PDB file of C-alpha atoms in Angstrom:
ATOM      1  CA  MET A  20     -33.891  18.689  -1.394  1.00  0.00           C
ATOM      2  CA  MET A  21     -32.143  22.040  -1.628  1.00  0.00           C
ATOM      3  CA  VAL A  22     -35.032  24.297  -0.958  1.00  0.00           C
ATOM      4  CA  ASP A  23     -35.195  22.168   2.505  1.00  0.00           C
ATOM      5  CA  ILE A  24     -31.774  23.338   3.260  1.00  0.00           C
ATOM      6  CA  LEU A  25     -31.705  26.717   1.620  1.00  0.00           C
ATOM      7  CA  ASN A  26     -34.745  27.590   4.665  1.00  0.00           C
ATOM      8  CA  LYS A  27     -33.230  25.900   7.163  1.00  0.00           C
ATOM      9  CA  VAL A  28     -30.399  27.830   6.970  1.00  0.00           C
ATOM     10  CA  PHE A  29     -32.247  30.373   6.843  1.00  0.00           C
ATOM     11  CA  LEU A  30     -34.672  29.798  10.464  1.00  0.00           C
ATOM     12  CA  PHE A  31     -31.293  29.881  11.394  1.00  0.00           C
ATOM     13  CA  LEU A  32     -29.981  32.667  10.579  1.00  0.00           C
ATOM     14  CA  LEU A  33     -33.367  33.954  12.109  1.00  0.00           C
ATOM     15  CA  ILE A  34     -32.305  32.639  15.205  1.00  0.00           C
ATOM     16  CA  LEU A  35     -29.252  34.217  15.563  1.00  0.00           C
ATOM     17  CA  SER A  36     -30.219  37.432  14.729  1.00  0.00           C
ATOM     18  CA  ILE A  37     -32.901  36.938  17.297  1.00  0.00           C
ATOM     19  CA  LEU A  38     -30.084  36.463  20.219  1.00  0.00           C
ATOM     20  CA  ASN A  39     -28.331  39.146  19.023  1.00  0.00           C
ATOM     21  CA  VAL A  40     -30.991  41.638  19.180  1.00  0.00           C
ATOM     22  CA  ILE A  41     -31.775  40.436  22.364  1.00  0.00           C
ATOM     23  CA  ARG A  42     -28.373  40.428  23.742  1.00  0.00           C
ATOM     24  CA  ASN A  43     -27.762  43.987  22.569  1.00  0.00           C
ATOM     25  CA  THR A  44     -31.111  44.670  24.341  1.00  0.00           C
ATOM     26  CA  PHE A  45     -29.764  43.367  27.185  1.00  0.00           C
ATOM     27  CA  PHE A  46     -26.708  45.700  27.196  1.00  0.00           C
ATOM     28  CA  LEU A  47     -28.417  48.215  26.085  1.00  0.00           C
ATOM     29  CA  LEU A  48     -30.921  47.828  29.625  1.00  0.00           C
ATOM     30  CA  ARG A  49     -27.567  47.236  31.498  1.00  0.00           C
ATOM     31  CA  SER A  50     -26.700  50.321  30.949  1.00  0.00           C
ATOM     32  CA  TYR A  51     -29.193  52.070  31.386  1.00  0.00           C
ATOM     33  CA  ILE A  52     -29.616  50.828  35.195  1.00  0.00           C
ATOM     34  CA  ASP A  53     -26.144  51.543  35.492  1.00  0.00           C
ATOM     35  CA  LYS A  54     -26.551  55.124  34.348  1.00  0.00           C
ATOM     36  CA  GLU A  55     -23.455  54.703  31.033  1.00  0.00           C
ATOM     37  CA  ARG A  56     -23.532  55.592  27.819  1.00  0.00           C
ATOM     38  CA  PHE A  57     -24.263  52.534  25.692  1.00  0.00           C
ATOM     39  CA  LYS A  58     -22.104  52.832  23.016  1.00  0.00           C
ATOM     40  CA  LEU A  59     -21.199  50.145  19.982  1.00  0.00           C
ATOM     41  CA  ASN A  60     -18.760  50.563  16.800  1.00  0.00           C
ATOM     42  CA  LYS A  61     -19.414  50.181  13.767  1.00  0.00           C
ATOM     43  CA  PRO A  62     -19.310  46.263  13.047  1.00  0.00           C
ATOM     44  CA  SER A  63     -21.130  45.899  16.090  1.00  0.00           C
ATOM     45  CA  LEU A  64     -23.880  48.266  15.095  1.00  0.00           C
ATOM     46  CA  LEU A  65     -23.922  47.198  11.239  1.00  0.00           C
ATOM     47  CA  ILE A  66     -24.322  43.661  12.639  1.00  0.00           C
ATOM     48  CA  LEU A  67     -27.465  44.758  14.801  1.00  0.00           C
ATOM     49  CA  GLY A  68     -28.656  47.244  11.651  1.00  0.00           C
ATOM     50  CA  MET A  69     -28.900  43.624   9.585  1.00  0.00           C
ATOM     51  CA  SER A  70     -30.241  41.737  12.498  1.00  0.00           C
ATOM     52  CA  ILE A  71     -33.249  43.952  12.424  1.00  0.00           C
ATOM     53  CA  SER A  72     -34.019  44.479   9.172  1.00  0.00           C
ATOM     54  CA  TYR A  73     -33.853  40.595   8.438  1.00  0.00           C
ATOM     55  CA  ILE A  74     -36.519  39.546  11.213  1.00  0.00           C
ATOM     56  CA  ILE A  75     -38.498  42.302  10.357  1.00  0.00           C
ATOM     57  CA  LEU A  76     -38.003  41.070   6.388  1.00  0.00           C
ATOM     58  CA  THR A  77     -38.831  37.816   7.646  1.00  0.00           C
ATOM     59  CA  LEU A  78     -42.077  38.744   9.988  1.00  0.00           C
ATOM     60  CA  VAL A  79     -42.796  40.620   6.325  1.00  0.00           C
ATOM     61  CA  ASP A  80     -42.133  38.050   4.005  1.00  0.00           C
ATOM     62  CA  GLY A  81     -42.956  34.757   6.378  1.00  0.00           C
ATOM     63  CA  ILE A  82     -41.154  31.426   6.778  1.00  0.00           C
ATOM     64  CA  LYS A  83     -41.826  28.962   4.489  1.00  0.00           C
ATOM     65  CA  ILE A  84     -41.334  25.771   6.015  1.00  0.00           C
TER      66      ILE A  84
END
Protein backbone atom coordinates (compact mmCIF):
# COMPACT_ATOMS: atom_id res chain seq x y z
CA MET A 1 0.00 0.00 0.00
CA MET A 2 2.67 2.51 1.03
CA VAL A 3 4.96 1.46 -1.82
CA ASP A 4 2.19 2.13 -4.36
CA ILE A 5 1.66 5.64 -3.02
CA LEU A 6 5.39 6.30 -3.03
CA ASN A 7 5.72 5.07 -6.63
CA LYS A 8 2.90 7.38 -7.73
CA VAL A 9 4.63 10.31 -6.04
CA PHE A 10 7.88 9.47 -7.83
CA LEU A 11 6.03 9.18 -11.15
CA PHE A 12 4.45 12.58 -10.52
CA LEU A 13 7.89 14.05 -9.79
CA LEU A 14 9.21 12.52 -13.01
CA ILE A 15 6.42 14.15 -15.02
CA LEU A 16 7.09 17.52 -13.37
CA SER A 17 10.82 17.15 -14.08
CA ILE A 18 10.17 16.41 -17.74
CA LEU A 19 7.87 19.42 -18.01
CA ASN A 20 10.51 21.63 -16.38
CA VAL A 21 13.18 20.51 -18.85
CA ILE A 22 10.81 21.04 -21.79
CA ARG A 23 9.94 24.52 -20.50
CA ASN A 24 13.59 25.55 -20.19
CA THR A 25 14.41 24.07 -23.59
CA PHE A 26 11.61 26.16 -25.09
CA PHE A 27 13.01 29.31 -23.44
CA LEU A 28 16.51 28.44 -24.68
CA LEU A 29 15.30 27.99 -28.26
CA ARG A 30 13.28 31.19 -28.11
CA SER A 31 16.24 33.21 -26.89
CA TYR A 32 18.47 31.61 -29.55
CA ILE A 33 16.03 32.60 -32.31
CA ASP A 34 15.73 36.16 -30.94
CA LYS A 35 19.54 36.38 -30.66
CA GLU A 36 19.32 37.16 -26.95
CA ARG A 37 21.37 35.77 -24.12
CA PHE A 38 19.68 33.00 -22.13
CA LYS A 39 20.00 33.69 -18.42
CA LEU A 40 19.01 31.56 -15.48
CA ASN A 41 19.15 32.67 -11.88
CA LYS A 42 20.55 30.35 -9.22
CA PRO A 43 17.27 28.76 -8.01
CA SER A 44 16.11 28.07 -11.57
CA LEU A 45 19.46 26.59 -12.50
CA LEU A 46 19.42 24.40 -9.38
CA ILE A 47 15.91 23.12 -10.11
CA LEU A 48 16.82 22.47 -13.76
CA GLY A 49 19.90 20.51 -12.70
CA MET A 50 17.91 18.46 -10.20
CA SER A 51 15.26 17.77 -12.84
CA ILE A 52 17.82 16.57 -15.38
CA SER A 53 19.57 14.40 -12.80
CA TYR A 54 16.25 12.88 -11.66
CA ILE A 55 15.30 12.05 -15.26
CA ILE A 56 18.69 10.40 -15.87
CA LEU A 57 18.46 8.51 -12.57
CA THR A 58 15.01 7.25 -13.47
CA LEU A 59 16.20 6.15 -16.92
CA VAL A 60 19.13 4.26 -15.42
CA ASP A 61 17.27 2.80 -12.45
CA GLY A 62 13.92 2.26 -14.19
CA ILE A 63 10.34 2.95 -13.22
CA LYS A 64 8.84 0.38 -10.89
CA ILE A 65 5.08 0.58 -11.15
